[in-house]
mmCIF file of C-alpha atoms in Angstrom:
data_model
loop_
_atom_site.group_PDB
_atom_site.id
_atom_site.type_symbol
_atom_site.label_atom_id
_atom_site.label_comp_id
_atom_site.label_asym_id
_atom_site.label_seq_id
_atom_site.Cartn_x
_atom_site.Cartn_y
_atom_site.Cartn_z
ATOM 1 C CA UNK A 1 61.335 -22.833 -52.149
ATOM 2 C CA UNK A 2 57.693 -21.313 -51.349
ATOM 3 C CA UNK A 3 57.226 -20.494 -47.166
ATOM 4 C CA UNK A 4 54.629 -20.212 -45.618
ATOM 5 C CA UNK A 5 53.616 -17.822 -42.511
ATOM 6 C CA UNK A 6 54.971 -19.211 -40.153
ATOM 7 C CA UNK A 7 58.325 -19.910 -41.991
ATOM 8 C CA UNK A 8 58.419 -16.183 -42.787
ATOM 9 C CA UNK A 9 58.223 -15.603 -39.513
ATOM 10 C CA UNK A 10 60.936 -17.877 -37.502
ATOM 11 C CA UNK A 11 63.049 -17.023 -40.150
ATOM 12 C CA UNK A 12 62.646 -13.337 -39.212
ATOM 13 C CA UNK A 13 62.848 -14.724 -35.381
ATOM 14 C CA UNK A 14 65.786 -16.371 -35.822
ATOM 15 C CA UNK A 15 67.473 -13.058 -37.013
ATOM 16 C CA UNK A 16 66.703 -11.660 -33.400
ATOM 17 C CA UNK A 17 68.173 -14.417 -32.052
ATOM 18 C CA UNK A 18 64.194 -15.175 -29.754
ATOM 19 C CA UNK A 19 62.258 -18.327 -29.320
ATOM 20 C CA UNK A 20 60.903 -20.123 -32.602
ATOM 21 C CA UNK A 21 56.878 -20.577 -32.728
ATOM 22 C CA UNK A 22 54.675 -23.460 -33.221
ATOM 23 C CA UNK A 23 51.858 -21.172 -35.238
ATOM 24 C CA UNK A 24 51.003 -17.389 -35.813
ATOM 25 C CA UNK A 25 48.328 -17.253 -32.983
ATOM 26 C CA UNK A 26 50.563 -18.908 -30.623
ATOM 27 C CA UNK A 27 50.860 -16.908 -27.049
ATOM 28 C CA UNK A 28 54.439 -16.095 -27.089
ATOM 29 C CA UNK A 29 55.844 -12.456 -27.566
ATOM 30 C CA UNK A 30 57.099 -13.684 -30.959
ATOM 31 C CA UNK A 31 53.880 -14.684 -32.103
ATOM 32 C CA UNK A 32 52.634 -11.846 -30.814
ATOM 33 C CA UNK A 33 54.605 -9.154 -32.559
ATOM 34 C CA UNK A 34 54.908 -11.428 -35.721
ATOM 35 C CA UNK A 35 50.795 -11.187 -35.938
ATOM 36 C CA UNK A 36 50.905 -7.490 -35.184
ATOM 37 C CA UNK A 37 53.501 -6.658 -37.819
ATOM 38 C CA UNK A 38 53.413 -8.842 -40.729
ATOM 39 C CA UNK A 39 50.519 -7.909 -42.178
ATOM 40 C CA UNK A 40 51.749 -4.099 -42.275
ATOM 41 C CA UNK A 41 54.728 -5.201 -43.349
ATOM 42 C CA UNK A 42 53.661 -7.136 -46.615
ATOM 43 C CA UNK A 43 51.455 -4.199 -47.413
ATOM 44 C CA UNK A 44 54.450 -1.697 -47.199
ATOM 45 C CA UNK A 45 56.673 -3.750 -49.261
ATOM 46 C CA UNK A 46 53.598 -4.711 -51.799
ATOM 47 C CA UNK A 47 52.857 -0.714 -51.950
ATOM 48 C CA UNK A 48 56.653 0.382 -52.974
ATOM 49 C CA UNK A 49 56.903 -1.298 -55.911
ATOM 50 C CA UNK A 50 54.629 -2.598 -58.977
ATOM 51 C CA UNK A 51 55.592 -6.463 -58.346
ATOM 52 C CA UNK A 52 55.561 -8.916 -61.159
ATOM 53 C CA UNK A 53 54.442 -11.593 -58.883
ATOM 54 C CA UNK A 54 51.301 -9.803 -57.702
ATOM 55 C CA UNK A 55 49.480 -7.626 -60.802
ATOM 56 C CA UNK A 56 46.071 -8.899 -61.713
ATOM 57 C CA UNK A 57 43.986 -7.373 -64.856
ATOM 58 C CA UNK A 58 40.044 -7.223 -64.347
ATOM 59 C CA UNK A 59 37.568 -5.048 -65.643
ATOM 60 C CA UNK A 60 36.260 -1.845 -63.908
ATOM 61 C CA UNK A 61 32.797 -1.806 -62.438
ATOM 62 C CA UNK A 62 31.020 1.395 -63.911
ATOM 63 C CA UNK A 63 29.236 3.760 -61.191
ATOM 64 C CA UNK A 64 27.470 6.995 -61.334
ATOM 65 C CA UNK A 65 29.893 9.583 -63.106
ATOM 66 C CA UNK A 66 29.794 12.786 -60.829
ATOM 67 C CA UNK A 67 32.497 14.441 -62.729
ATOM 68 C CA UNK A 68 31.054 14.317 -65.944
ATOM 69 C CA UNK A 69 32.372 17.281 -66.777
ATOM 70 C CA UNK A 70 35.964 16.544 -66.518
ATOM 71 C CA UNK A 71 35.844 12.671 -67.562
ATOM 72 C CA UNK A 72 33.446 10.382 -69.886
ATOM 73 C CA UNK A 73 33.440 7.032 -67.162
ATOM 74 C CA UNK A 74 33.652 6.598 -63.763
ATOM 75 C CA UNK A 75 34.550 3.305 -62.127
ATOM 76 C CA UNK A 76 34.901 1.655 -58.971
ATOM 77 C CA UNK A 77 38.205 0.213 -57.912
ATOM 78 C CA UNK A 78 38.468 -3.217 -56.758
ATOM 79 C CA UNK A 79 38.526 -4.143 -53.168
ATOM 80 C CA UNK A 80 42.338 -5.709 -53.074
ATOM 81 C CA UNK A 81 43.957 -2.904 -54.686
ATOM 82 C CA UNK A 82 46.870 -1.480 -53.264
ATOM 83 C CA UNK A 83 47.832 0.802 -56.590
ATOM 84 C CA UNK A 84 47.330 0.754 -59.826
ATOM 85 C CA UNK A 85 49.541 0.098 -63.119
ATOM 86 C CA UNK A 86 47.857 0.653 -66.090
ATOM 87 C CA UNK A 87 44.780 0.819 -67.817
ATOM 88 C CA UNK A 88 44.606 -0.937 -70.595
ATOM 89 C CA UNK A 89 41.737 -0.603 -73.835
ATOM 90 C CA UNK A 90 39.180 -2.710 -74.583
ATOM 91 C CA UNK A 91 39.555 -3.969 -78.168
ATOM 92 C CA UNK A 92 35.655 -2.767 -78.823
ATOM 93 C CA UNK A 93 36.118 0.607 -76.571
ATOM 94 C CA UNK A 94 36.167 3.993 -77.810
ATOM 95 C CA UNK A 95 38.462 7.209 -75.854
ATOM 96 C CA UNK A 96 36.416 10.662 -75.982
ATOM 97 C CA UNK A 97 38.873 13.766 -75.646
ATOM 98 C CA UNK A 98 38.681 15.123 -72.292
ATOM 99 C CA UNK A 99 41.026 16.912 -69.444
ATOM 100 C CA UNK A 100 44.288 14.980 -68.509
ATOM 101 C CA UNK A 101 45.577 14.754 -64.941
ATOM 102 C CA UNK A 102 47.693 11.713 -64.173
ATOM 103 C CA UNK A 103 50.605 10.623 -66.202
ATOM 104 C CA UNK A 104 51.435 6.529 -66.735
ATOM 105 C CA UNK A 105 55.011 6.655 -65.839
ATOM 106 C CA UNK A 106 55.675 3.163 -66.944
ATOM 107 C CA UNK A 107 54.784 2.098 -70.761
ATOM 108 C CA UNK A 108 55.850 -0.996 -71.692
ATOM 109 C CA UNK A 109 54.466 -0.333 -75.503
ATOM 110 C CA UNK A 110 51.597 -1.436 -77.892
ATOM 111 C CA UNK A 111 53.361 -5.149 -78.351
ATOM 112 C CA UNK A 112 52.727 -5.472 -74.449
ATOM 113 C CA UNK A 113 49.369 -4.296 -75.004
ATOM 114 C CA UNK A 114 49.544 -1.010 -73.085
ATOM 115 C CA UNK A 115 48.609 2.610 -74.289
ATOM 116 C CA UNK A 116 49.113 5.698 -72.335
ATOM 117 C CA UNK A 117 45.263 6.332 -70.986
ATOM 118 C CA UNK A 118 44.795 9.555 -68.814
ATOM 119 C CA UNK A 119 42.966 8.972 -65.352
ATOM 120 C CA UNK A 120 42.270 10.342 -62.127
ATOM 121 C CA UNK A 121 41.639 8.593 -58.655
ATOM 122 C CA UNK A 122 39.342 10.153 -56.008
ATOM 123 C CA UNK A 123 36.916 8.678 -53.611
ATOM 124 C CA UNK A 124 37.766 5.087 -54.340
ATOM 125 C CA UNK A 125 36.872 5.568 -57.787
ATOM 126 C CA UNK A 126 38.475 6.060 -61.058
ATOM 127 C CA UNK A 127 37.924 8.406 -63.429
ATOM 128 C CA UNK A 128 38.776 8.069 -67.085
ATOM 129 C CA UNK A 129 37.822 8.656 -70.871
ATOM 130 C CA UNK A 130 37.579 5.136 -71.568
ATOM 131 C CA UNK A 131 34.868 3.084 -72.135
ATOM 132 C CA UNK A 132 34.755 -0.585 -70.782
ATOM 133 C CA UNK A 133 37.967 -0.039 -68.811
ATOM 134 C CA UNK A 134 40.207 -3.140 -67.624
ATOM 135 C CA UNK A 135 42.615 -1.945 -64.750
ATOM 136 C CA UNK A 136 46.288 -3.570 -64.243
ATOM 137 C CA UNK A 137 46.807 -3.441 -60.667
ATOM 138 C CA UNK A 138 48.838 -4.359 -57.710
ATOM 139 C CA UNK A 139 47.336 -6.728 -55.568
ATOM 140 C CA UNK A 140 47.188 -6.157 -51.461
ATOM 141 C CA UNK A 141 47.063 -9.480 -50.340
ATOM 142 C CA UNK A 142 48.837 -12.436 -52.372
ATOM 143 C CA UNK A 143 49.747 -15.882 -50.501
ATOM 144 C CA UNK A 144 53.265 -16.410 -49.309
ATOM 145 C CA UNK A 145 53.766 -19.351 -51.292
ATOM 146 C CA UNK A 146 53.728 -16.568 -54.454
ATOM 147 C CA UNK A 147 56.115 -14.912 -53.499
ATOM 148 C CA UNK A 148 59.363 -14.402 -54.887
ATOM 149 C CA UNK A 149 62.135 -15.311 -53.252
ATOM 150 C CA UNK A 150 63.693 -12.211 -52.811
ATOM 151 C CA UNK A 151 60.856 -10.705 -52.199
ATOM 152 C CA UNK A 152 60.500 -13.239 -49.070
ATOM 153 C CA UNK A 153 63.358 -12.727 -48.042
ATOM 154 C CA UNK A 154 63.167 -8.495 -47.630
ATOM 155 C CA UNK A 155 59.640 -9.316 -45.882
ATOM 156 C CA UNK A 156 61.967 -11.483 -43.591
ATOM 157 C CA UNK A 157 64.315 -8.440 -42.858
ATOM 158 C CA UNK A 158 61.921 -6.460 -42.455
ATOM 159 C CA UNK A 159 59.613 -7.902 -40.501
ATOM 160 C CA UNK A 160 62.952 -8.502 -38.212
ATOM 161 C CA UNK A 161 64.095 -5.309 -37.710
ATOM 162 C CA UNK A 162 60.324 -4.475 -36.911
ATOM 163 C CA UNK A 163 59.825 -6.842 -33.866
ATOM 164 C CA UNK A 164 63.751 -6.663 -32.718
ATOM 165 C CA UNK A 165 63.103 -3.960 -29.952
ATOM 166 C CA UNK A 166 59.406 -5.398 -29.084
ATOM 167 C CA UNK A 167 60.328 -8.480 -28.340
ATOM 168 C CA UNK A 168 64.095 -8.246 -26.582
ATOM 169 C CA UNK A 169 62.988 -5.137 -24.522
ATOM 170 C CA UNK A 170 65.978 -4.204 -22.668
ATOM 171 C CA UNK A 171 68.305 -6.342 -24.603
ATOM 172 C CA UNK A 172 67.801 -4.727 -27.803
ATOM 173 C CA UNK A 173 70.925 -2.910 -28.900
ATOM 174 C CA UNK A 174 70.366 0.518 -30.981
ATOM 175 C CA UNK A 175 73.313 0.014 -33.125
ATOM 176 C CA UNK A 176 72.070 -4.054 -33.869
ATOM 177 C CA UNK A 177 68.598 -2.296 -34.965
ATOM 178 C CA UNK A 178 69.964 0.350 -37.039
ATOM 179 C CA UNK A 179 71.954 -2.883 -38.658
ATOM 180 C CA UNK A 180 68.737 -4.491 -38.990
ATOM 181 C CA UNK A 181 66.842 -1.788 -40.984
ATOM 182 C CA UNK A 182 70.028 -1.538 -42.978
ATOM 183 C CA UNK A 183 70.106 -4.833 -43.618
ATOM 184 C CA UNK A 184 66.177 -4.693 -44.420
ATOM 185 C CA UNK A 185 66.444 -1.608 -47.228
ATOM 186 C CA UNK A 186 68.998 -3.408 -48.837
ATOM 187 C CA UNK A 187 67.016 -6.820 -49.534
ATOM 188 C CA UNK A 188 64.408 -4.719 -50.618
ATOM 189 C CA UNK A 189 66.180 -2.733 -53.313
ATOM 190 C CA UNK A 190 67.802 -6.035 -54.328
ATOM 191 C CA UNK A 191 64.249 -7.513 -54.681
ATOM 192 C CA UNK A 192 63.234 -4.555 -56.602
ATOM 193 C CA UNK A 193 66.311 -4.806 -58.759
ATOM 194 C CA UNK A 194 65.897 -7.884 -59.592
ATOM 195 C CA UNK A 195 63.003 -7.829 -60.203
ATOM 196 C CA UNK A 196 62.867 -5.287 -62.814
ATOM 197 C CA UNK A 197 65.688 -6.558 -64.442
ATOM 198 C CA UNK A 198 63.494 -9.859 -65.102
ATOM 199 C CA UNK A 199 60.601 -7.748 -66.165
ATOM 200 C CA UNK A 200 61.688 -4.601 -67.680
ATOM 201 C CA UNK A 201 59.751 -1.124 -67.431
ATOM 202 C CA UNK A 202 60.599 1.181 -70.291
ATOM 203 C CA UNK A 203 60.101 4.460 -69.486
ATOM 204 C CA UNK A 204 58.169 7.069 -71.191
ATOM 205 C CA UNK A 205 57.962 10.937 -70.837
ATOM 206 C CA UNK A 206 54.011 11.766 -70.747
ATOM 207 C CA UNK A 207 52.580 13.053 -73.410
ATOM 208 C CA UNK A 208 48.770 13.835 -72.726
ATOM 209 C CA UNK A 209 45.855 12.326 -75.526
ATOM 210 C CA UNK A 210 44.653 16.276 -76.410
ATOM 211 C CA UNK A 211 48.652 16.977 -77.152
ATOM 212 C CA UNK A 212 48.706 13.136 -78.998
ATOM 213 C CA UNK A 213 45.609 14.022 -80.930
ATOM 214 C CA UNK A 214 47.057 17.527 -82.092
ATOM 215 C CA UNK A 215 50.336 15.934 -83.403
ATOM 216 C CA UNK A 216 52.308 17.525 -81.217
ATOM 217 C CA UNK A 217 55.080 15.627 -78.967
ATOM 218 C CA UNK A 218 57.425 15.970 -76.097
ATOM 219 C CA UNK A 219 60.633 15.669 -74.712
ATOM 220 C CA UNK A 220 61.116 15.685 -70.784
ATOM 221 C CA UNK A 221 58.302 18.031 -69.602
ATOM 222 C CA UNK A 222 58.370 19.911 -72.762
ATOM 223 C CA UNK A 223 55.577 19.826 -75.284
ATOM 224 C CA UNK A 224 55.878 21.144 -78.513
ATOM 225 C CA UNK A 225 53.297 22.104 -80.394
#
């Protein structure tokens, strides 16, 4: 069932035990600390792991290219991005050999789409060899109601364990809080878990283009020739 804010955050109240609020900008302590944490903690969760639930595909922006040297394109990233995926080819784009500096970790293959692409991040930009460039990336602010339910539910923990001491003050126990962020690690890894196991990553040991190009290929961080 999709929550909404203030859902998220009784249900992460009610883990304390405190006082349930009406809405987020309520006076209470607990609205308090729930406005003053959640937002950090949905970007911390968001940031650890390439969600299913929150990837959107657009096409790169080109701007001035001040590393011409080292890359064909520059681009600008978008403004929600927390990280990206992958960057995947326009079907009328052309690749011009250049310098490789960031392995894609994650390749799901060419029936998903994807092809390893080389690129560099600086300056809020990226920097790349492709032409017409469409970015996969990881969103940094999706809705509640989008969320997975697992995924809810270790933004619920977390949140908890995060405005435990804030809001009981002298009642908070150290050994309750340490349970808490226990308890808060491991609904994250299940969310994570889970939700690779519904959307598989296969993993692939970089090769860069210039090795590609040559024939050569690689096992582990070894390239032969």
């Amino acid at each position: 069932m999709a929550r909404n804010i203030v859902q998220i955050c009784n249900e992460a109240i009610s883990d304390l035990p405190a006082h349930p609020i009406v809405g987020i900008d309520d006076s209470a302590a607990e609205a308090r600390e729930c406005n003053r944490h959640l937002n950090g903690v949905v970007a911390d969760l968001i940031g650890m792991h390439d969600w299913s639930f929150c990837k959107r595909r657009s096409p790169l922006a080109v701007v001035p290219n001040d590393r011409s040297g080292e890359w064909g394109y520059a681009y600008s990233l978008p403004d929600e991005i927390v990280s990206p995926i992958v960057l995947v080819r326009d079907a009328n784009a052309s690749s011009v050999p250049g310098i490789v500096v960031t392995p894609m970790l994650y390749w799901p293959g060419p029936a998903a789409g994807y092809e390893q692409i080389d690129y560099a991040l600086a300056d809020n930009k990226l920097y790349t060899n492709l032409e017409a460039a469409i970015l996969e990336y990881s969103l940094d602010a999706v809705e509640p109601n989008k969320w997975h339910p697992l995924f809810a539910q270790a933004v619920i923990r977390t949140l908890a364990a995060r405005i435990y001491r804030p809001i009981l003050g002298e009642k908070a126990d150290t050994q309750e809080w340490l349970v808490k962020q226990q308890t808060a690690r491991a609904a994250l890894n299940q969310a994570i878990a889970d939700d690779l196991n519904r959307f598989p990553r296969r993993r692939k040991e970089f090769v860069p283009e210039a090795v590609i190009a040559r024939g050569a290929y690689g096992y582990g961080s070894v390239v032969w020739p």
